[in-house]
Amino acid sequence: MTANDPGHVNNLSKDQERSLRRFWARILSELSDKDGDLAGYSLADDDDGAPSAKAMRTSSSISATSNVSSGSRNGVGTTDPDEDESDDEFHDALEGPVFTEEDKAGIEKTKEFIDPGADATRDQMLQELYYSCGFDDADVMVLRFLRARKWDISKAYIMITNAIKWRLKSDVKGLLEKGESFIGFSSLEKGKGYYLPVTDKLGRPVVCVHVARHHKNDPLIETERFTIWEMETGRQILKYPAEAATIVFDMTDFGLKNMDYPFVKILISVLEAYYPECLGLLLIVNAPWVFNGVWKIIKPLIDPVVASKIRFAKISEVPTWIEKDALPTSLGGKFVYKFNKADTAELAKNAQRAADKAGRVAAEKAWKSAWEKLRLATREWIITGHALDTATASEKASRSQAYEAASKKRKDIADTVAKNFRGYLKYVYLPGLYNRNGMIPPPS
């Protein structure tokens, strides 16, 4: 998925752009004390303003139908593990493992992490929405939720506000500010999961997860924090126009001791509910036959849209999506992961930034000031868009001109928001591995 695909920010139909305006009107009228008057603009004149079912099918199926990202039993990759084995032992395994009491207890613990939490104040939610947009185009962020809910504005609003509440409860901002030591060095040093220094053949970041390096008894809190950190890191590694990432699950040496059902539940929930439309492809590579039983338990839990992006592949097939030499050695490539902690010089720079209270206040003020201008520009864009929608034939030309001017103004201000956020980010994001290896630019 890229910014240029149908239903994405650079390729919206008139109906989709109208739905985007109505969605922003709903968000601002609900969360901003200054924008209650926009509530009426979130309503369609005749229906919910959603694009046609055909348009939505085209938009939502882009990734699944791509020649590179798809697979079939007659081609490369499958949507289910290989079931050609016919011995009795194999078919017995397909009955699947049963949940132990330990598994059940772990899954129960995930409920607190997954739950969006109690209501926050409107201002807290609005500020978290601003922060979650980061240096992305704000429309890119909210369009993820619209597409995930098939352009149903009410459902998309519930989804995005739940995601905001979850971010506040999980203290995503605080986690990124505390950095690697807070996440836990164990996961980082073991190389459980990491981003490759290359993209796949569609320009998407690639994160490799070595399942055998994770034990189901590893601390759940560390797993939760590591998952959030990886998701947020991926957003920084994304390069325009890519809007989604590829995940490779390396199942080499997998055993049931590595099968962490609570982690699976966390990952599914995070991908579906809190980071929608961020997954382009998920490859499960070199899965042993025992995983068939596990897959029978997991598959019904996965949203069909997410499930359509999952492919099972042999090691020899992975270069269909990712250049062979760039793969880790366990998958036939040459890449060797190594985690290096911050050295003395980096720690000194971090301490210097932390001590720069005045700089942080100034950077935050500049970023929030830009967002206030964007809020006002978004109001103008919503109102002039509605005026164009309701224009008579004689009014169409002048109102179209006003809307185009409002759209351009809003886009220019959005660029300033992104620029100012980068200046603020250095105070609220502690640099880590991917800054050291050059995959993410160092703080300015």
Coordinates of C-alpha atoms in Angstrom, one line a residue:
M1 CA 0.0 0.0 0.0
T2 CA 1.3 3.4 -1.0
A3 CA 0.1 7.0 -0.8
N4 CA -0.8 6.7 -4.5
D5 CA -3.1 3.7 -4.3
P6 CA -6.9 4.2 -4.6
G7 CA -8.4 5.3 -1.3
H8 CA -5.1 6.7 -0.1
V9 CA -4.1 10.3 0.4
N10 CA -2.9 11.0 -3.2
N11 CA -5.7 9.1 -4.9
L12 CA -9.1 9.9 -3.4
S13 CA -12.3 9.9 -5.4
K14 CA -14.6 12.9 -4.8
D15 CA -16.8 10.7 -2.5
Q16 CA -13.8 9.6 -0.6
E17 CA -12.5 13.1 -0.1
R18 CA -16.0 14.1 1.0
S19 CA -15.9 11.3 3.6
L20 CA -12.5 12.5 4.8
R21 CA -13.8 16.0 5.3
R22 CA -16.8 14.6 7.2
F23 CA -14.5 12.4 9.3
W24 CA -12.4 15.4 10.3
A25 CA -15.5 17.4 11.1
R26 CA -16.6 14.6 13.4
I27 CA -13.2 14.4 15.1
L28 CA -12.9 18.1 15.6
S29 CA -16.5 18.7 16.7
E30 CA -16.1 15.9 19.3
L31 CA -12.6 16.6 20.6
S32 CA -12.0 20.3 20.2
D33 CA -13.8 22.8 22.4
K34 CA -13.5 25.3 19.6
D35 CA -15.2 23.3 16.9
G36 CA -18.5 22.1 18.1
D37 CA -20.2 23.9 15.2
L38 CA -18.6 21.5 12.8
A39 CA -20.9 18.7 13.9
G40 CA -23.4 19.3 11.2
Y41 CA -20.7 19.0 8.5
S42 CA -20.0 15.4 9.6
L43 CA -23.4 14.4 8.3
A44 CA -24.2 13.6 4.7
D45 CA -27.1 15.3 2.9
D46 CA -28.5 12.0 1.7
D47 CA -26.5 9.0 3.1
D48 CA -23.3 8.5 5.0
G49 CA -21.2 9.7 2.1
A50 CA -19.4 6.4 1.8
P51 CA -17.9 5.4 -1.5
S52 CA -19.5 2.7 -3.5
A53 CA -18.9 -0.9 -2.5
K54 CA -17.0 -1.5 -5.7
A55 CA -14.7 1.4 -4.9
M56 CA -14.1 0.1 -1.4
R57 CA -13.3 -3.4 -2.7
T58 CA -10.8 -1.9 -5.1
S59 CA -9.1 0.1 -2.4
S60 CA -9.0 -2.6 0.3
S61 CA -7.7 -5.3 -2.0
I62 CA -4.8 -3.5 -3.5
S63 CA -2.1 -5.2 -1.4
A64 CA -3.6 -8.7 -1.7
T65 CA -3.8 -8.6 -5.5
S66 CA -0.3 -7.2 -6.1
N67 CA 1.8 -9.6 -8.2
V68 CA 4.6 -9.3 -5.7
S69 CA 2.7 -9.5 -2.4
S70 CA 0.2 -12.3 -3.3
G71 CA 0.6 -16.0 -3.6
S72 CA -1.4 -19.1 -4.4
R73 CA -0.9 -22.8 -4.2
N74 CA -0.1 -22.8 -7.9
G75 CA 2.5 -20.0 -7.5
V76 CA 4.8 -18.7 -4.8
G77 CA 3.6 -18.7 -1.3
T78 CA 0.3 -20.0 0.1
T79 CA -2.4 -18.7 2.5
D80 CA -2.1 -21.9 4.6
P81 CA 0.9 -24.1 5.6
D82 CA 1.8 -27.0 3.5
E83 CA -0.5 -29.9 4.2
D84 CA 0.9 -32.5 1.8
E85 CA 2.2 -34.7 4.7
S86 CA 0.1 -37.8 5.0
D87 CA 1.5 -39.8 7.9
D88 CA -0.7 -40.5 10.9
E89 CA 1.5 -38.5 13.3
F90 CA 1.0 -35.4 11.2
H91 CA -2.7 -35.7 11.1
D92 CA -2.8 -36.2 14.9
A93 CA -0.8 -33.0 15.3
L94 CA -3.5 -31.2 13.3
E95 CA -5.9 -31.7 16.2
G96 CA -3.9 -28.7 17.6
P97 CA -2.3 -28.1 21.0
V98 CA -4.6 -27.4 23.9
F99 CA -4.3 -24.3 26.0
T100 CA -2.5 -24.9 29.3
E101 CA -3.5 -23.1 32.4
E102 CA -0.4 -21.1 31.9
D103 CA -1.5 -20.1 28.4
K104 CA -5.0 -19.1 29.7
A105 CA -3.5 -17.0 32.5
G106 CA -1.3 -15.2 30.0
I107 CA -4.1 -14.6 27.6
E108 CA -6.2 -13.2 30.5
K109 CA -3.3 -10.8 31.3
T110 CA -3.3 -9.4 27.8
K111 CA -6.9 -8.0 28.3
E112 CA -5.6 -5.1 30.3
F113 CA -3.0 -4.3 27.6
I114 CA -5.5 -4.6 24.7
D115 CA -8.4 -2.7 26.4
P116 CA -8.5 0.9 25.2
G117 CA -9.0 2.0 28.8
A118 CA -11.2 4.6 30.5
D119 CA -12.3 7.8 28.9
A120 CA -9.7 10.6 28.8
T121 CA -10.5 14.3 28.5
R122 CA -11.2 15.7 25.1
D123 CA -8.1 17.9 25.2
Q124 CA -5.9 14.9 26.1
M125 CA -7.3 12.9 23.3
L126 CA -6.9 15.8 20.8
Q127 CA -3.3 16.3 21.8
E128 CA -2.6 12.6 21.6
L129 CA -4.1 12.5 18.1
Y130 CA -1.8 15.4 17.1
Y131 CA 1.2 13.5 18.5
S132 CA 0.2 10.2 16.9
C133 CA 0.2 11.8 13.5
G134 CA 3.8 12.6 14.1
F135 CA 5.6 14.0 11.0
D136 CA 3.1 12.1 8.7
D137 CA 0.4 13.9 6.8
A138 CA -2.4 13.9 9.3
D139 CA -4.8 12.7 6.5
V140 CA -2.6 9.6 6.1
M141 CA -3.3 8.7 9.7
V142 CA -7.0 9.2 9.8
L143 CA -7.5 7.6 6.4
R144 CA -6.2 4.3 7.8
F145 CA -9.2 4.2 10.2
L146 CA -11.7 5.2 7.5
R147 CA -10.5 2.4 5.1
A148 CA -10.4 -0.1 8.0
R149 CA -14.1 0.6 8.7
K150 CA -15.1 0.7 5.0
W151 CA -15.6 4.5 5.1
D152 CA -18.3 4.3 7.7
I153 CA -17.6 7.6 9.6
S154 CA -19.3 6.5 12.9
K155 CA -17.4 3.2 13.1
A156 CA -14.2 4.9 12.1
Y157 CA -14.6 7.5 14.8
I158 CA -15.2 4.8 17.5
M159 CA -12.1 3.0 16.2
I160 CA -9.8 6.0 16.2
T161 CA -10.9 7.3 19.6
N162 CA -10.3 3.8 21.1
A163 CA -6.8 3.9 19.6
I164 CA -6.2 7.3 21.1
K165 CA -7.4 6.1 24.5
W166 CA -5.1 3.0 24.2
R167 CA -2.1 5.1 23.3
L168 CA -2.7 7.3 26.4
K169 CA -3.2 4.4 28.7
S170 CA -0.2 2.6 27.3
D171 CA 1.8 5.9 27.5
V172 CA 3.3 5.4 24.0
K173 CA 4.9 8.9 24.2
G174 CA 6.5 8.1 27.5
L175 CA 7.8 4.7 26.3
L176 CA 9.5 6.4 23.3
E177 CA 11.0 9.1 25.5
K178 CA 12.4 6.5 28.0
G179 CA 13.9 4.4 25.2
E180 CA 15.7 1.0 25.0
S181 CA 16.5 0.6 28.7
F182 CA 12.8 0.9 29.6
I183 CA 11.8 -1.5 26.8
G184 CA 14.3 -4.1 28.0
F185 CA 17.6 -4.9 26.5
S186 CA 16.9 -8.6 26.5
S187 CA 14.7 -8.6 23.4
L188 CA 17.0 -6.2 21.6
E189 CA 20.2 -8.2 22.4
K190 CA 18.6 -11.5 21.4
G191 CA 17.4 -10.1 18.1
K192 CA 13.9 -11.4 18.5
G193 CA 12.7 -8.9 16.0
Y194 CA 14.4 -6.2 14.0
Y195 CA 14.1 -4.1 10.8
L196 CA 16.3 -5.1 7.9
P197 CA 18.4 -2.2 6.4
V198 CA 16.5 -2.6 3.1
T199 CA 12.9 -2.5 1.9
D200 CA 11.1 -5.2 0.1
K201 CA 10.6 -5.1 -3.6
L202 CA 7.6 -2.8 -3.2
G203 CA 9.5 -0.3 -1.1
R204 CA 8.1 -1.4 2.3
P205 CA 10.2 -1.7 5.5
V206 CA 10.8 -5.3 6.5
V207 CA 10.8 -6.5 10.1
C208 CA 12.2 -10.0 10.8
V209 CA 10.9 -11.9 13.8
H210 CA 12.9 -15.0 14.8
V211 CA 10.3 -16.9 16.7
A212 CA 12.7 -19.4 18.2
R213 CA 14.4 -16.6 20.0
H214 CA 11.3 -15.9 22.0
H215 CA 10.1 -18.1 24.9
K216 CA 6.5 -18.1 25.9
N217 CA 7.6 -17.5 29.5
D218 CA 9.5 -14.3 28.7
P219 CA 8.1 -11.3 30.7
L220 CA 4.8 -10.1 29.1
I221 CA 5.4 -6.5 30.0
E222 CA 8.7 -6.5 28.1
T223 CA 6.9 -8.1 25.1
E224 CA 4.2 -5.4 25.2
R225 CA 6.7 -2.6 25.3
F226 CA 8.9 -4.1 22.6
T227 CA 5.8 -4.5 20.3
I228 CA 4.9 -0.9 20.7
W229 CA 8.4 0.3 20.1
E230 CA 8.7 -1.8 17.0
M231 CA 5.4 -0.4 15.6
E232 CA 6.4 3.2 16.3
T233 CA 9.9 2.6 15.0
G234 CA 8.5 1.3 11.7
R235 CA 6.5 4.5 11.2
Q236 CA 9.8 6.4 11.3
I237 CA 11.5 4.0 8.9
L238 CA 8.6 4.3 6.4
K239 CA 9.7 6.2 3.3
Y240 CA 7.1 8.1 1.2
P241 CA 5.1 6.9 -0.6
A242 CA 5.1 3.6 1.3
E243 CA 2.4 3.4 4.0
A244 CA 2.7 -0.2 5.2
A245 CA 5.4 -2.7 6.3
T246 CA 6.3 -6.3 5.6
I247 CA 6.7 -8.7 8.5
V248 CA 8.7 -11.9 8.1
F249 CA 8.2 -14.6 10.8
D250 CA 11.2 -16.9 10.6
M251 CA 9.9 -20.2 12.0
T252 CA 13.3 -21.9 11.9
D253 CA 13.8 -24.2 15.0
F254 CA 10.2 -23.3 16.2
G255 CA 8.8 -25.5 19.0
L256 CA 5.8 -25.3 21.2
K257 CA 8.0 -23.7 23.9
N258 CA 8.1 -20.7 21.6
M259 CA 4.4 -20.6 21.0
D260 CA 3.3 -17.6 23.0
Y261 CA -0.5 -17.3 22.6
P262 CA -0.7 -14.1 24.7
F263 CA 1.9 -12.4 22.4
V264 CA -0.1 -13.6 19.3
K265 CA -3.2 -12.0 20.8
I266 CA -1.4 -8.8 21.5
L267 CA 0.1 -8.6 17.9
I268 CA -3.3 -9.3 16.3
S269 CA -5.1 -6.7 18.4
V270 CA -2.4 -4.1 17.8
L271 CA -2.3 -4.6 14.1
E272 CA -6.1 -4.7 13.7
A273 CA -7.3 -2.1 16.2
Y274 CA -4.5 0.4 16.9
Y275 CA -2.3 0.4 13.9
P276 CA -4.8 -0.4 11.1
E277 CA -3.7 -0.6 7.5
C278 CA 0.0 -0.7 8.5
L279 CA 0.5 -4.3 7.4
G280 CA 1.3 -4.8 3.8
L281 CA 2.4 -8.4 3.9
L282 CA 3.1 -11.0 6.6
L283 CA 5.3 -14.0 5.5
I284 CA 5.5 -17.1 7.7
V285 CA 8.7 -18.8 6.5
N286 CA 9.9 -22.4 7.1
A287 CA 7.0 -23.3 9.3
P288 CA 7.4 -26.9 10.7
W289 CA 4.5 -29.3 10.4
V290 CA 3.7 -28.9 14.1
F291 CA 2.7 -25.3 13.4
N292 CA -0.3 -26.5 11.4
G293 CA -2.1 -27.3 14.7
V294 CA -1.2 -23.9 16.1
W295 CA -2.4 -22.2 12.9
K296 CA -5.8 -23.8 13.2
I297 CA -6.2 -22.1 16.6
I298 CA -4.8 -18.7 15.5
K299 CA -6.5 -18.3 12.0
P300 CA -10.1 -17.8 13.2
L301 CA -8.9 -15.0 15.5
I302 CA -7.6 -12.9 12.6
D303 CA -9.6 -10.3 10.8
P304 CA -10.2 -11.5 7.1
V305 CA -8.5 -8.4 5.7
V306 CA -5.4 -9.0 7.8
A307 CA -5.5 -12.8 7.0
S308 CA -5.5 -12.0 3.3
K309 CA -2.1 -10.4 3.7
I310 CA -0.5 -13.6 5.3
R311 CA 1.5 -15.9 3.1
F312 CA 3.3 -19.2 4.0
A313 CA 6.6 -19.6 2.1
K314 CA 9.6 -21.8 1.9
I315 CA 13.0 -20.2 2.4
S316 CA 13.7 -20.5 -1.3
E317 CA 10.6 -18.4 -2.1
V318 CA 11.3 -15.4 0.1
P319 CA 13.5 -13.7 -2.5
T320 CA 10.3 -13.3 -4.5
W321 CA 9.5 -10.4 -2.1
I322 CA 12.9 -9.5 -0.6
E323 CA 16.4 -9.5 -2.2
K324 CA 18.2 -12.7 -1.1
D325 CA 21.5 -11.1 0.1
A326 CA 19.6 -8.7 2.4
L327 CA 17.9 -11.5 4.3
P328 CA 19.3 -12.9 7.6
T329 CA 21.6 -15.9 7.3
S330 CA 18.8 -18.2 8.7
L331 CA 16.8 -17.4 5.6
G332 CA 19.6 -17.9 3.2
G333 CA 20.9 -14.3 3.1
K334 CA 24.0 -12.5 4.3
F335 CA 22.6 -10.1 6.9
V336 CA 23.8 -10.6 10.5
Y337 CA 22.0 -8.6 13.2
K338 CA 24.0 -7.0 16.0
F339 CA 22.7 -4.8 18.8
N340 CA 25.0 -2.0 20.0
K341 CA 24.1 0.0 23.1
A342 CA 24.5 3.7 23.2
D343 CA 28.2 4.7 23.7
T344 CA 29.5 7.4 26.0
A345 CA 29.2 10.1 23.4
E346 CA 25.6 9.3 22.6
L347 CA 24.7 9.2 26.3
A348 CA 26.2 12.6 26.7
K349 CA 24.2 14.0 23.8
N350 CA 21.0 12.5 25.3
A351 CA 21.8 14.1 28.6
Q352 CA 22.4 17.4 27.0
R353 CA 19.1 17.3 25.2
A354 CA 17.3 16.3 28.3
A355 CA 18.8 19.3 30.1
D356 CA 17.7 21.7 27.4
K357 CA 14.3 22.6 29.0
A358 CA 14.0 25.9 27.2
G359 CA 14.7 24.2 23.8
R360 CA 12.0 21.6 24.5
V361 CA 9.4 24.2 25.5
A362 CA 10.2 26.3 22.4
A363 CA 10.0 23.2 20.0
E364 CA 6.8 22.1 21.6
K365 CA 5.3 25.6 21.3
A366 CA 6.3 25.8 17.6
W367 CA 4.8 22.4 16.8
K368 CA 1.5 23.1 18.7
S369 CA 1.3 26.5 17.1
A370 CA 1.5 24.9 13.6
W371 CA -1.1 22.4 14.6
E372 CA -3.5 25.2 15.7
K373 CA -3.0 26.8 12.3
L374 CA -3.7 23.4 10.7
R375 CA -6.9 23.0 12.8
L376 CA -8.1 26.4 11.5
A377 CA -7.1 25.5 7.9
T378 CA -9.0 22.2 8.3
R379 CA -12.1 24.1 9.4
E380 CA -11.9 26.3 6.3
W381 CA -11.3 23.2 4.1
I382 CA -14.4 21.4 5.6
I383 CA -16.6 24.5 5.2
T384 CA -15.5 25.4 1.7
G385 CA -15.8 21.8 0.6
H386 CA -19.4 21.6 1.9
A387 CA -20.1 24.9 0.1
L388 CA -18.8 23.4 -3.1
D389 CA -20.9 20.2 -2.6
T390 CA -24.1 22.3 -2.3
A391 CA -23.2 24.9 -5.0
T392 CA -25.6 25.8 -7.8
A393 CA -24.3 25.7 -11.4
S394 CA -23.6 29.5 -11.3
E395 CA -21.8 29.2 -8.0
K396 CA -19.7 26.1 -8.9
A397 CA -16.7 28.0 -10.4
S398 CA -16.1 30.4 -7.6
R399 CA -16.7 27.9 -4.9
S400 CA -14.4 25.4 -6.6
Q401 CA -11.7 28.1 -6.7
A402 CA -12.2 28.8 -3.0
Y403 CA -12.0 25.1 -2.1
E404 CA -8.8 24.6 -4.1
A405 CA -7.2 27.5 -2.4
A406 CA -8.2 26.2 1.1
S407 CA -6.9 22.7 0.2
K408 CA -3.5 24.2 -0.9
K409 CA -3.3 26.3 2.2
R410 CA -4.0 23.3 4.4
K411 CA -1.4 21.2 2.6
D412 CA 1.3 23.9 3.1
I413 CA 0.5 24.2 6.8
A414 CA 0.6 20.4 7.1
D415 CA 4.1 20.4 5.8
T416 CA 5.0 23.0 8.4
V417 CA 3.5 20.7 11.1
A418 CA 5.7 17.8 10.0
K419 CA 8.8 20.0 9.9
N420 CA 8.1 21.4 13.4
F421 CA 7.4 17.9 14.8
R422 CA 10.8 16.8 13.7
G423 CA 12.3 19.7 15.8
Y424 CA 10.2 18.6 18.8
L425 CA 10.8 14.9 18.3
K426 CA 14.4 15.1 19.5
Y427 CA 13.2 16.0 22.9
V428 CA 10.5 13.3 23.2
Y429 CA 12.2 10.4 21.5
L430 CA 15.3 8.8 22.8
P431 CA 17.5 7.7 19.9
G432 CA 18.1 4.0 19.6
L433 CA 19.6 1.2 17.4
Y434 CA 18.1 2.5 14.2
N435 CA 19.5 6.0 14.7
R436 CA 22.9 4.4 15.3
N437 CA 22.9 2.3 12.2
G438 CA 21.6 5.2 10.0
M439 CA 18.1 3.8 9.2
I440 CA 16.5 6.7 11.1
P441 CA 18.2 10.1 10.8
P442 CA 19.8 11.2 14.1
P443 CA 18.1 14.0 16.1
S444 CA 19.0 17.4 14.7

